[in-house]
CSV table of C-alpha atoms in Angstrom, one decimal:
chain,number,residue,atom,x,y,z
A,1,MET,CA,10.4,-32.2,44.7
A,2,LYS,CA,14.0,-33.1,44.2
A,3,LYS,CA,15.5,-36.2,45.1
A,4,LEU,CA,18.9,-35.6,46.6
A,5,ASN,CA,19.7,-39.3,47.0
A,6,GLN,CA,23.7,-39.4,46.4
A,7,PHE,CA,26.7,-38.4,47.6
A,8,TYR,CA,29.7,-37.3,45.8
A,9,ILE,CA,32.3,-39.8,46.9
A,10,ASN,CA,35.9,-40.4,45.2
A,11,GLY,CA,34.8,-38.3,41.7
A,12,GLU,CA,31.4,-40.3,41.4
A,13,TRP,CA,27.7,-39.6,42.7
A,14,VAL,CA,27.3,-42.9,45.0
A,15,SER,CA,24.3,-44.3,46.9
A,16,PRO,CA,24.4,-43.9,50.6
A,17,LEU,CA,25.0,-47.2,52.6
A,18,THR,CA,22.0,-47.2,54.8
A,19,LYS,CA,18.4,-45.9,53.7
A,20,LYS,CA,17.3,-43.0,55.7
A,21,THR,CA,16.1,-39.9,54.4
A,22,LEU,CA,14.7,-36.6,55.6
A,23,ASP,CA,12.6,-33.9,54.0
A,24,VAL,CA,13.8,-30.5,53.1
A,25,ILE,CA,11.3,-27.8,54.0
A,26,ASN,CA,10.6,-24.3,52.1
A,27,PRO,CA,10.5,-21.9,55.0
A,28,SER,CA,8.3,-19.9,53.1
A,29,ASN,CA,5.5,-22.0,52.6
A,30,GLU,CA,5.9,-24.8,54.7
A,31,ASP,CA,6.0,-27.2,51.4
A,32,VAL,CA,8.4,-30.2,50.9
A,33,ILE,CA,10.9,-29.3,48.3
A,34,ALA,CA,13.1,-32.2,48.3
A,35,GLU,CA,13.9,-35.6,49.8
A,36,LEU,CA,17.5,-35.8,51.4
A,37,SER,CA,19.5,-38.9,52.3
A,38,LEU,CA,21.1,-39.0,55.3
A,39,GLY,CA,24.8,-40.1,55.6
A,40,SER,CA,25.8,-43.1,58.4
A,41,VAL,CA,29.6,-43.4,59.9
A,42,GLU,CA,30.5,-45.8,57.2
A,43,ASP,CA,29.6,-43.6,54.2
A,44,VAL,CA,31.8,-41.2,56.3
A,45,ASP,CA,34.7,-43.7,56.2
A,46,ARG,CA,34.9,-44.4,52.6
A,47,ALA,CA,34.7,-40.3,51.8
A,48,VAL,CA,37.5,-40.0,54.2
A,49,ASP,CA,39.6,-43.3,52.8
A,50,ALA,CA,39.1,-41.4,49.3
A,51,ALA,CA,40.5,-38.2,50.0
A,52,ARG,CA,43.3,-39.9,52.0
A,53,GLU,CA,44.2,-41.8,48.7
A,54,ALA,CA,44.1,-38.5,47.0
A,55,PHE,CA,46.1,-36.6,49.2
A,56,PRO,CA,49.7,-37.2,48.2
A,57,GLU,CA,49.2,-36.7,44.6
A,58,PHE,CA,47.1,-33.6,45.0
A,59,SER,CA,49.2,-32.1,47.6
A,60,SER,CA,51.9,-32.0,45.3
A,61,THR,CA,50.4,-30.2,42.2
A,62,THR,CA,52.2,-26.9,41.6
A,63,THR,CA,50.4,-23.8,42.3
A,64,GLY,CA,49.7,-23.0,38.5
A,65,GLN,CA,47.6,-26.3,38.3
A,66,ARG,CA,45.2,-25.4,41.5
A,67,ILE,CA,45.0,-21.9,40.0
A,68,SER,CA,43.8,-23.6,37.0
A,69,LEU,CA,41.3,-26.1,38.8
A,70,LEU,CA,39.9,-23.0,40.7
A,71,ASN,CA,39.2,-21.0,37.6
A,72,ARG,CA,37.4,-23.6,35.9
A,73,VAL,CA,35.2,-23.6,39.1
A,74,ALA,CA,34.9,-20.0,39.3
A,75,THR,CA,33.7,-19.8,35.5
A,76,LEU,CA,31.2,-22.6,36.0
A,77,TYR,CA,29.9,-21.3,39.5
A,78,GLN,CA,29.5,-17.8,37.7
A,79,ALA,CA,27.3,-19.8,34.8
A,80,ARG,CA,25.1,-21.3,37.0
A,81,LEU,CA,24.6,-18.0,39.8
A,82,GLY,CA,21.0,-17.6,39.1
A,83,GLU,CA,20.7,-21.1,39.9
A,84,MET,CA,22.4,-20.9,43.5
A,85,ALA,CA,20.9,-18.2,44.6
A,86,GLU,CA,17.4,-19.8,43.7
A,87,ALA,CA,18.5,-22.9,45.5
A,88,ILE,CA,19.5,-20.9,48.5
A,89,SER,CA,16.1,-18.9,48.4
A,90,GLN,CA,14.1,-21.9,48.6
A,91,GLU,CA,16.0,-24.0,51.0
A,92,MET,CA,16.4,-21.0,53.9
A,93,GLY,CA,14.2,-18.1,53.0
A,94,ALA,CA,16.7,-15.7,52.1
A,95,PRO,CA,14.7,-12.9,49.7
A,96,ALA,CA,15.2,-13.2,46.0
A,97,LYS,CA,17.1,-10.0,45.8
A,98,LEU,CA,19.5,-10.9,48.8
A,99,ALA,CA,20.0,-14.2,47.6
A,100,ALA,CA,21.0,-13.0,44.0
A,101,SER,CA,22.6,-9.8,45.3
A,102,ALA,CA,24.8,-11.3,48.4
A,103,GLN,CA,24.2,-15.0,49.4
A,104,ALA,CA,25.1,-16.6,45.9
A,105,PRO,CA,27.9,-14.4,45.2
A,106,ALA,CA,29.3,-14.6,48.2
A,107,GLY,CA,30.4,-18.1,47.4
A,108,LEU,CA,32.4,-16.8,43.8
A,109,GLY,CA,33.8,-14.3,45.8
A,110,HIS,CA,35.8,-16.7,48.2
A,111,ILE,CA,36.8,-18.5,45.4
A,112,MET,CA,38.4,-15.3,43.6
A,113,VAL,CA,40.1,-14.3,46.4
A,114,ALA,CA,41.5,-18.0,46.8
A,115,ILE,CA,43.2,-17.5,43.1
A,116,ASP,CA,44.3,-14.5,43.6
A,117,LEU,CA,46.1,-15.3,47.0
A,118,LEU,CA,47.9,-18.2,45.2
A,119,LYS,CA,49.2,-16.1,42.4
A,120,ASN,CA,51.6,-14.4,45.0
A,121,LYS,CA,51.9,-17.0,47.5
A,122,ALA,CA,55.2,-18.6,48.7
A,123,PHE,CA,54.8,-21.9,50.1
A,124,GLU,CA,58.5,-22.3,50.7
A,125,GLU,CA,61.2,-19.0,51.8
A,126,SER,CA,64.6,-19.3,52.5
A,127,GLN,CA,66.0,-17.6,56.1
A,128,PRO,CA,69.0,-17.1,58.0
A,129,GLY,CA,69.9,-20.8,58.9
A,130,TYR,CA,66.8,-22.7,57.9
A,131,ILE,CA,64.1,-22.9,55.5
A,132,LEU,CA,60.7,-22.5,55.8
A,133,ARG,CA,57.9,-24.8,54.2
A,134,LYS,CA,54.1,-24.3,54.1
A,135,GLU,CA,52.6,-27.8,53.4
A,136,PRO,CA,49.1,-28.8,53.0
A,137,ILE,CA,47.6,-30.4,56.5
A,138,GLY,CA,45.8,-33.3,55.1
A,139,VAL,CA,42.2,-34.2,54.8
A,140,CYS,CA,39.9,-31.6,55.9
A,141,GLY,CA,36.6,-32.1,57.6
A,142,LEU,CA,33.9,-29.2,57.0
A,143,ILE,CA,30.9,-28.9,58.9
A,144,THR,CA,28.6,-25.9,57.5
A,145,PRO,CA,25.8,-24.1,58.5
A,146,TRP,CA,22.4,-23.2,56.8
A,147,ASN,CA,22.2,-19.5,57.0
A,148,TRP,CA,24.8,-18.1,54.9
A,149,PRO,CA,25.0,-21.5,53.2
A,150,ILE,CA,27.4,-21.4,49.9
A,151,ASN,CA,29.5,-18.3,51.7
A,152,GLN,CA,30.7,-20.8,54.5
A,153,ILE,CA,30.6,-23.9,52.2
A,154,ALA,CA,32.9,-21.7,49.6
A,155,CYS,CA,34.9,-20.3,52.0
A,156,LYS,CA,36.1,-23.5,53.7
A,157,VAL,CA,36.4,-25.6,50.3
A,158,ALA,CA,38.3,-23.0,48.1
A,159,PRO,CA,41.0,-22.1,50.7
A,160,ALA,CA,41.6,-26.1,51.7
A,161,ILE,CA,42.1,-27.0,47.5
A,162,ALA,CA,44.0,-23.8,47.1
A,163,ALA,CA,46.8,-25.4,49.8
A,164,GLY,CA,46.3,-28.5,48.2
A,165,CYS,CA,44.2,-30.1,50.8
A,166,THR,CA,41.6,-33.0,50.3
A,167,VAL,CA,38.2,-32.5,51.9
A,168,VAL,CA,34.8,-34.1,53.0
A,169,LEU,CA,32.5,-31.7,53.2
A,170,LYS,CA,29.1,-32.2,55.3
A,171,PRO,CA,26.7,-29.3,54.8
A,172,SER,CA,23.7,-28.5,56.7
A,173,GLU,CA,21.0,-31.0,56.2
A,174,VAL,CA,18.3,-28.1,56.6
A,175,ALA,CA,19.7,-26.4,53.6
A,176,PRO,CA,21.3,-29.1,51.2
A,177,LEU,CA,20.4,-27.6,47.4
A,178,SER,CA,23.0,-25.2,47.4
A,179,ALA,CA,25.7,-27.9,48.4
A,180,TYR,CA,24.6,-30.2,45.9
A,181,LEU,CA,24.8,-27.9,43.7
A,182,PHE,CA,28.3,-26.9,44.4
A,183,ALA,CA,29.5,-30.5,44.2
A,184,GLU,CA,27.8,-30.5,40.5
A,185,ILE,CA,30.0,-27.3,39.9
A,186,LEU,CA,33.5,-29.0,41.0
A,187,ALA,CA,32.9,-32.5,39.3
A,188,GLU,CA,32.0,-30.4,36.3
A,189,ALA,CA,35.3,-28.2,36.6
A,190,GLY,CA,37.3,-31.8,36.7
A,191,VAL,CA,38.6,-31.9,40.4
A,192,PRO,CA,40.5,-34.8,40.7
A,193,LYS,CA,38.9,-38.2,42.4
A,194,GLY,CA,38.8,-38.0,46.1
A,195,VAL,CA,39.7,-34.3,46.3
A,196,PHE,CA,36.5,-33.5,47.5
A,197,ASN,CA,33.7,-35.3,48.8
A,198,LEU,CA,30.2,-34.5,49.9
A,199,VAL,CA,28.5,-36.8,52.7
A,200,ASN,CA,25.0,-35.4,53.9
A,201,GLY,CA,23.8,-36.1,56.9
A,202,LEU,CA,22.9,-35.1,60.8
A,203,GLY,CA,25.4,-33.9,63.1
A,204,GLU,CA,25.2,-36.7,65.6
A,205,ASP,CA,25.6,-38.8,63.0
A,206,VAL,CA,28.0,-37.6,60.0
A,207,GLY,CA,29.7,-34.7,62.1
A,208,ALA,CA,30.6,-36.4,65.1
A,209,ARG,CA,32.2,-39.1,63.0
A,210,LEU,CA,34.1,-36.2,60.8
A,211,SER,CA,35.2,-34.4,64.1
A,212,GLU,CA,36.4,-38.0,66.0
A,213,HIS,CA,37.9,-39.4,62.9
A,214,PRO,CA,41.5,-40.5,63.0
A,215,ASP,CA,42.5,-39.6,59.6
A,216,ILE,CA,41.2,-36.0,59.4
A,217,ALA,CA,43.7,-33.4,59.9
A,218,LEU,CA,41.8,-30.8,60.6
A,219,ILE,CA,38.2,-30.0,61.2
A,220,SER,CA,36.3,-26.9,60.6
A,221,PHE,CA,33.1,-26.1,62.1
A,222,THR,CA,30.7,-23.4,61.6
A,223,GLY,CA,27.6,-23.2,63.9
A,224,SER,CA,26.5,-23.0,67.3
A,225,THR,CA,28.6,-22.8,70.5
A,226,ARG,CA,27.1,-25.6,71.9
A,227,ALA,CA,28.0,-28.0,68.7
A,228,GLY,CA,31.0,-26.3,68.3
A,229,ILE,CA,31.9,-27.7,72.3
A,230,GLU,CA,30.9,-30.9,71.3
A,231,VAL,CA,33.0,-31.1,67.8
A,232,ALA,CA,36.0,-29.9,69.6
A,233,LYS,CA,35.8,-32.8,72.7
A,234,ALA,CA,35.4,-35.5,69.8
A,235,ALA,CA,38.3,-34.0,68.0
A,236,ALA,CA,40.6,-34.0,71.1
A,237,PRO,CA,41.7,-37.5,71.2
A,238,SER,CA,43.3,-37.2,68.1
A,239,VAL,CA,44.6,-33.9,68.6
A,240,LYS,CA,43.4,-32.8,65.1
A,241,ARG,CA,43.5,-28.9,64.3
A,242,VAL,CA,40.1,-27.5,65.2
A,243,THR,CA,38.6,-24.3,63.8
A,244,GLN,CA,35.7,-22.8,64.6
A,245,GLU,CA,33.3,-19.7,63.8
A,246,LEU,CA,30.4,-20.3,66.3
A,247,GLY,CA,27.8,-17.5,67.9
A,248,GLY,CA,28.0,-13.9,68.1
A,249,LYS,CA,25.8,-11.0,70.1
A,250,SER,CA,27.5,-8.1,68.1
A,251,ALA,CA,27.1,-4.7,69.9
A,252,ASN,CA,26.7,-1.7,67.3
A,253,ILE,CA,27.9,1.3,69.3
A,254,LEU,CA,26.6,4.7,68.0
A,255,LEU,CA,28.9,7.5,69.3
A,256,SER,CA,27.3,10.8,70.7
A,257,ASP,CA,28.3,12.8,67.3
A,258,VAL,CA,26.7,10.6,64.9
A,259,ASP,CA,23.8,11.0,62.6
A,260,PHE,CA,21.4,9.2,64.4
A,261,GLU,CA,18.6,9.3,62.4
A,262,LYS,CA,21.0,7.7,59.5
A,263,MET,CA,22.8,5.3,61.8
A,264,VAL,CA,19.8,4.2,63.9
A,265,LYS,CA,18.1,3.6,60.3
A,266,GLN,CA,21.3,2.0,58.9
A,267,GLY,CA,21.3,-0.4,62.3
A,268,VAL,CA,17.7,-1.6,62.3
A,269,ASN,CA,18.5,-2.8,58.5
A,270,ALA,CA,21.3,-4.4,59.2
A,271,CYS,CA,20.2,-6.1,62.4
A,272,PHE,CA,17.3,-7.4,60.4
A,273,LEU,CA,19.1,-8.5,57.0
A,274,ASN,CA,18.7,-12.2,56.1
A,275,SER,CA,15.9,-12.3,59.1
A,276,GLY,CA,18.5,-12.2,61.7
A,277,GLN,CA,20.0,-15.1,61.0
A,278,SER,CA,23.8,-14.1,60.7
A,279,CYS,CA,26.4,-14.7,63.7
A,280,ASN,CA,27.9,-11.0,63.2
A,281,ALA,CA,24.5,-9.1,63.0
A,282,PRO,CA,24.7,-5.9,64.8
A,283,THR,CA,21.8,-7.4,67.6
A,284,ARG,CA,22.6,-4.5,70.3
A,285,MET,CA,22.6,-1.3,69.7
A,286,LEU,CA,24.4,0.8,72.3
A,287,VAL,CA,23.2,4.5,72.2
A,288,PRO,CA,23.5,7.4,74.7
A,289,ASN,CA,21.0,7.5,77.4
A,290,SER,CA,20.2,11.1,76.2
A,291,LYS,CA,19.0,10.0,72.7
A,292,MET,CA,17.0,7.3,73.9
A,293,ASP,CA,13.6,8.1,73.4
A,294,LYS,CA,14.8,10.0,70.0
A,295,VAL,CA,16.2,6.6,68.9
A,296,LEU,CA,13.5,4.8,69.6
A,297,THR,CA,11.3,6.8,67.5
A,298,ILE,CA,13.7,6.3,64.7
A,299,ALA,CA,13.8,2.3,65.3
A,300,LYS,CA,10.1,1.8,65.4
A,301,GLN,CA,9.8,3.7,61.9
A,302,ALA,CA,12.4,1.7,60.4
A,303,ALA,CA,11.5,-1.8,61.8
A,304,GLU,CA,7.5,-1.0,60.6
A,305,LYS,CA,9.1,-0.1,57.2
A,306,CYS,CA,10.6,-3.8,56.9
A,307,THR,CA,8.6,-5.9,54.3
A,308,VAL,CA,8.0,-9.6,55.6
A,309,GLY,CA,7.0,-11.9,53.1
A,310,PRO,CA,7.6,-15.0,51.0
A,311,ALA,CA,11.2,-15.0,49.7
A,312,ASP,CA,10.4,-15.1,46.2
A,313,GLN,CA,7.5,-12.1,46.4
A,314,GLU,CA,9.0,-9.0,44.8
A,315,GLY,CA,9.9,-6.1,47.2
A,316,VAL,CA,10.1,-8.1,50.3
A,317,SER,CA,13.1,-7.5,52.8
A,318,THR,CA,12.6,-10.0,55.5
A,319,GLY,CA,12.2,-13.5,54.5
A,320,PRO,CA,11.2,-16.4,57.1
A,321,VAL,CA,13.6,-18.0,59.7
A,322,VAL,CA,14.6,-21.1,58.3
A,323,SER,CA,12.6,-23.5,60.3
A,324,GLU,CA,9.6,-24.2,63.0
A,325,VAL,CA,12.0,-25.3,65.4
A,326,GLN,CA,13.8,-21.8,65.0
A,327,TYR,CA,10.8,-19.7,64.7
A,328,LYS,CA,9.4,-21.5,68.2
A,329,ARG,CA,12.4,-20.4,69.8
A,330,ILE,CA,12.6,-17.0,68.2
A,331,GLN,CA,8.8,-16.6,69.5
A,332,SER,CA,10.0,-17.6,73.6
A,333,LEU,CA,13.0,-15.0,73.4
A,334,ILE,CA,10.7,-12.3,72.1
A,335,GLN,CA,8.2,-13.1,75.4
A,336,LYS,CA,11.1,-13.4,77.6
A,337,GLY,CA,12.3,-9.9,76.8
A,338,ILE,CA,8.6,-8.3,77.4
A,339,ASP,CA,8.7,-10.5,80.7
A,340,GLU,CA,12.0,-9.1,81.5
A,341,GLY,CA,10.5,-5.6,81.4
A,342,ALA,CA,12.1,-4.4,78.4
A,343,THR,CA,10.2,-1.5,76.3
A,344,LEU,CA,8.7,-3.3,73.2
A,345,VAL,CA,9.2,-0.6,70.7
A,346,ALA,CA,8.0,-2.6,67.4
A,347,GLY,CA,6.9,-6.4,66.5
A,348,GLY,CA,6.4,-8.5,69.6
A,349,VAL,CA,5.2,-12.5,69.7
A,350,GLY,CA,3.3,-14.1,66.5
A,351,LEU,CA,3.3,-14.1,63.1
A,352,PRO,CA,3.0,-10.9,61.2
A,353,GLU,CA,-0.3,-9.6,59.7
A,354,GLY,CA,-1.8,-11.5,56.8
A,355,LEU,CA,0.6,-14.6,56.8
A,356,GLU,CA,-0.5,-17.8,58.3
A,357,LYS,CA,2.1,-20.2,56.8
A,358,GLY,CA,5.7,-20.1,56.7
A,359,TYR,CA,8.1,-19.2,59.1
A,360,PHE,CA,8.0,-15.6,59.7
A,361,VAL,CA,9.0,-13.2,62.6
A,362,ARG,CA,7.7,-9.8,63.3
A,363,PRO,CA,10.4,-7.6,62.9
A,364,THR,CA,10.9,-6.7,66.7
A,365,VAL,CA,12.8,-3.8,68.5
A,366,PHE,CA,13.4,-3.7,72.7
A,367,GLY,CA,14.1,-0.1,74.0
A,368,ASN,CA,15.5,0.2,77.5
A,369,VAL,CA,17.1,-3.1,77.4
A,370,ASN,CA,19.0,-3.9,80.1
A,371,ASN,CA,22.8,-5.8,79.2
A,372,SER,CA,21.9,-8.3,81.6
A,373,MET,CA,18.5,-9.5,79.9
A,374,VAL,CA,18.4,-12.8,78.4
A,375,ILE,CA,17.7,-10.9,75.2
A,376,ALA,CA,20.9,-8.9,75.7
A,377,GLN,CA,23.1,-11.9,76.4
A,378,GLU,CA,21.6,-14.7,74.3
A,379,GLU,CA,21.7,-15.0,70.3
A,380,VAL,CA,18.5,-14.9,69.0
A,381,PHE,CA,19.2,-15.6,65.4
A,382,GLY,CA,16.0,-13.9,64.3
A,383,PRO,CA,14.9,-10.3,63.6
A,384,VAL,CA,15.1,-9.0,67.1
A,385,LEU,CA,17.3,-5.8,68.1
A,386,SER,CA,18.1,-4.9,71.8
A,387,ILE,CA,18.5,-1.0,72.2
A,388,ILE,CA,20.8,-0.5,75.2
A,389,GLY,CA,21.7,3.0,76.5
A,390,TYR,CA,24.8,4.4,78.0
A,391,ASP,CA,26.0,7.3,79.7
A,392,THR,CA,29.8,7.7,78.7
A,393,GLU,CA,32.3,6.1,75.7
A,394,GLU,CA,33.8,4.4,78.6
A,395,ASP,CA,30.6,2.7,79.7
A,396,ALA,CA,29.6,2.0,75.9
A,397,VAL,CA,32.9,-0.3,75.9
A,398,ALA,CA,32.4,-2.2,79.0
A,399,ILE,CA,28.5,-2.9,78.0
A,400,ALA,CA,30.0,-4.1,74.4
A,401,ASN,CA,32.6,-6.3,76.0
A,402,ASP,CA,30.2,-7.7,78.9
A,403,THR,CA,29.2,-11.0,76.5
A,404,VAL,CA,30.7,-14.5,76.3
A,405,TYR,CA,31.0,-13.8,72.8
A,406,GLY,CA,33.4,-11.5,70.6
A,407,LEU,CA,32.7,-12.4,66.8
A,408,SER,CA,32.0,-8.6,65.0
A,409,ALA,CA,31.1,-5.3,66.9
A,410,TYR,CA,30.0,-1.8,65.1
A,411,VAL,CA,31.3,1.6,65.9
A,412,SER,CA,29.7,5.0,64.4
A,413,SER,CA,31.0,8.2,65.1
A,414,ALA,CA,31.5,11.9,62.9
A,415,ASN,CA,35.1,11.3,64.0
A,416,LYS,CA,36.5,8.1,61.9
A,417,ASP,CA,39.8,8.2,64.3
A,418,ARG,CA,37.5,8.2,67.4
A,419,ALA,CA,35.6,5.5,66.0
A,420,ILE,CA,38.8,3.5,65.4
A,421,SER,CA,40.1,4.3,69.1
A,422,VAL,CA,37.0,2.7,70.5
A,423,ALA,CA,37.1,-0.5,68.0
A,424,LYS,CA,40.7,-1.0,69.4
A,425,GLU,CA,39.2,-1.4,72.9
A,426,LEU,CA,36.4,-4.0,72.0
A,427,LYS,CA,37.0,-7.7,72.0
A,428,ALA,CA,35.9,-8.9,68.6
A,429,GLY,CA,37.4,-10.6,65.9
A,430,ASN,CA,36.2,-7.7,63.5
A,431,VAL,CA,34.9,-4.4,63.9
A,432,HIS,CA,33.0,-2.4,61.4
A,433,ILE,CA,33.5,1.8,61.2
A,434,ASN,CA,30.7,3.8,60.3
A,435,GLY,CA,28.5,1.0,58.6
A,436,ALA,CA,31.8,-0.9,56.4
A,437,SER,CA,30.7,-3.7,55.0
A,438,THR,CA,32.5,-7.1,55.1
A,439,ASN,CA,35.8,-7.5,53.0
A,440,PHE,CA,36.6,-10.9,51.8
A,441,MET,CA,40.2,-10.4,52.1
A,442,ALA,CA,39.9,-9.6,55.8
A,443,PRO,CA,40.1,-12.3,58.4
A,444,PHE,CA,36.7,-13.5,60.1
A,445,GLY,CA,36.3,-15.0,63.3
A,446,GLY,CA,36.3,-14.4,66.9
A,447,TYR,CA,37.4,-14.0,70.4
A,448,LYS,CA,36.2,-15.8,73.4
A,449,MET,CA,33.2,-18.2,72.7
A,450,SER,CA,33.1,-17.2,69.3
A,451,GLY,CA,35.3,-19.5,68.2
A,452,ASN,CA,39.3,-20.0,67.4
A,453,GLY,CA,41.1,-19.6,64.2
A,454,ARG,CA,40.2,-17.5,61.0
A,455,GLU,CA,38.4,-17.8,58.1
A,456,TRP,CA,38.6,-15.5,55.0
A,457,GLY,CA,41.4,-14.2,53.0
A,458,ALA,CA,45.3,-14.8,53.8
A,459,TYR,CA,44.8,-15.9,57.5
A,460,GLY,CA,41.7,-18.4,55.6
A,461,LEU,CA,44.1,-19.9,53.7
A,462,GLU,CA,46.8,-20.6,56.6
A,463,GLU,CA,44.6,-22.5,58.6
A,464,TYR,CA,45.1,-25.3,56.0
A,465,LEU,CA,48.8,-25.3,55.9
A,466,GLU,CA,51.5,-27.0,58.6
A,467,VAL,CA,54.6,-25.1,59.1
A,468,LYS,CA,58.1,-26.8,58.6
A,469,ALA,CA,61.3,-25.5,59.5
A,470,ILE,CA,64.6,-27.1,58.0
A,471,ILE,CA,67.7,-26.2,60.1
A,472,VAL,CA,70.8,-25.8,57.6
A,473,GLY,CA,73.9,-26.6,59.3
């Protein structure tokens, strides 16, 4: 069992000021894999002090110096890519193949994007009558989730450092192994003292203090909408910048001219990827009512081909969900869908056959779902797909937009221009056409209760900068 009993503050691994620990559980087998020390308000304060003291010097570094630093980080990250994938697989249950092909490489991808952006970034421009400067905002508090742990850490830390900011990171206490490894990489890369600080802990302690701390200029939070609201409330008195990437209930519109055999299978698999634990998962599949019976047959076959099992078992496509708490919540929502009268096409409540230990959910498909049902409106965050019928294209757009969320959406059509036309009508921060995958250079973030601000690419870097106009007479 690993001992994660220190925090990284001011360039050193230090012991917490109070002794409080939490067991880290492997969701595949329910074994305790690590003991994690939990931080206090006082631990946050000393980390923020270190970041504040480091900011003046680090914010004055050249673009070239920050590129060199990030290049060292990237090189060391690449060398430990396999170790990172294994840590993620153990801590949150991503199948080994997914952890190695997507989860771990995502962190490296965001670092490389930050490097590329810096190479051509102008932080000062002369305009007619004024000089425009973009300056690092200051000390940044970063709160990250467990579902794509290193992806969310790197997409915040890399642009913050690229901008010249200093940071205090609070990763999820549920999945801290990857964050610990990332801190080791940054330390080995020679990140200056105080520029990067890691304090583990609970949201109500460490997260709350970061959100309210008067010396933090920006708080970047990824997690549930409920928690995001509390972060914003805590941040309000100090009028700090708040960027949030929150929940989602993304619609996947299959227009009438698609290859249904191909796109339904693709949609089912995309929904179940990462055990459905992705905020941008296409969890509402919208199909023409005339095609509903055909779609349900294809979806049932696709769901039943999913191989559920421990993350380290070869051939597994769907691992466990992250915790017992999540498992019980998902089970209650599946039962709610049954009680509401949706057609249970595949899956259902209970553990998959042959699995008696671990937090495994049966890949579940509901058909003939009404968009007013709980399973169509509430983020399940598990391998559960709702298939909803529509009559016209306008009807599909209205259903897709009928949600408090607006993170992502998906549109498929044999006519790309038709799909793009529909995409323009959707209230979502990013829309994928014909199954297009994510792009780290494109901005990521949502409308409505899916959050505010953007991450990834050039827009993600801008969040860590203040704009100053020097008016020249």
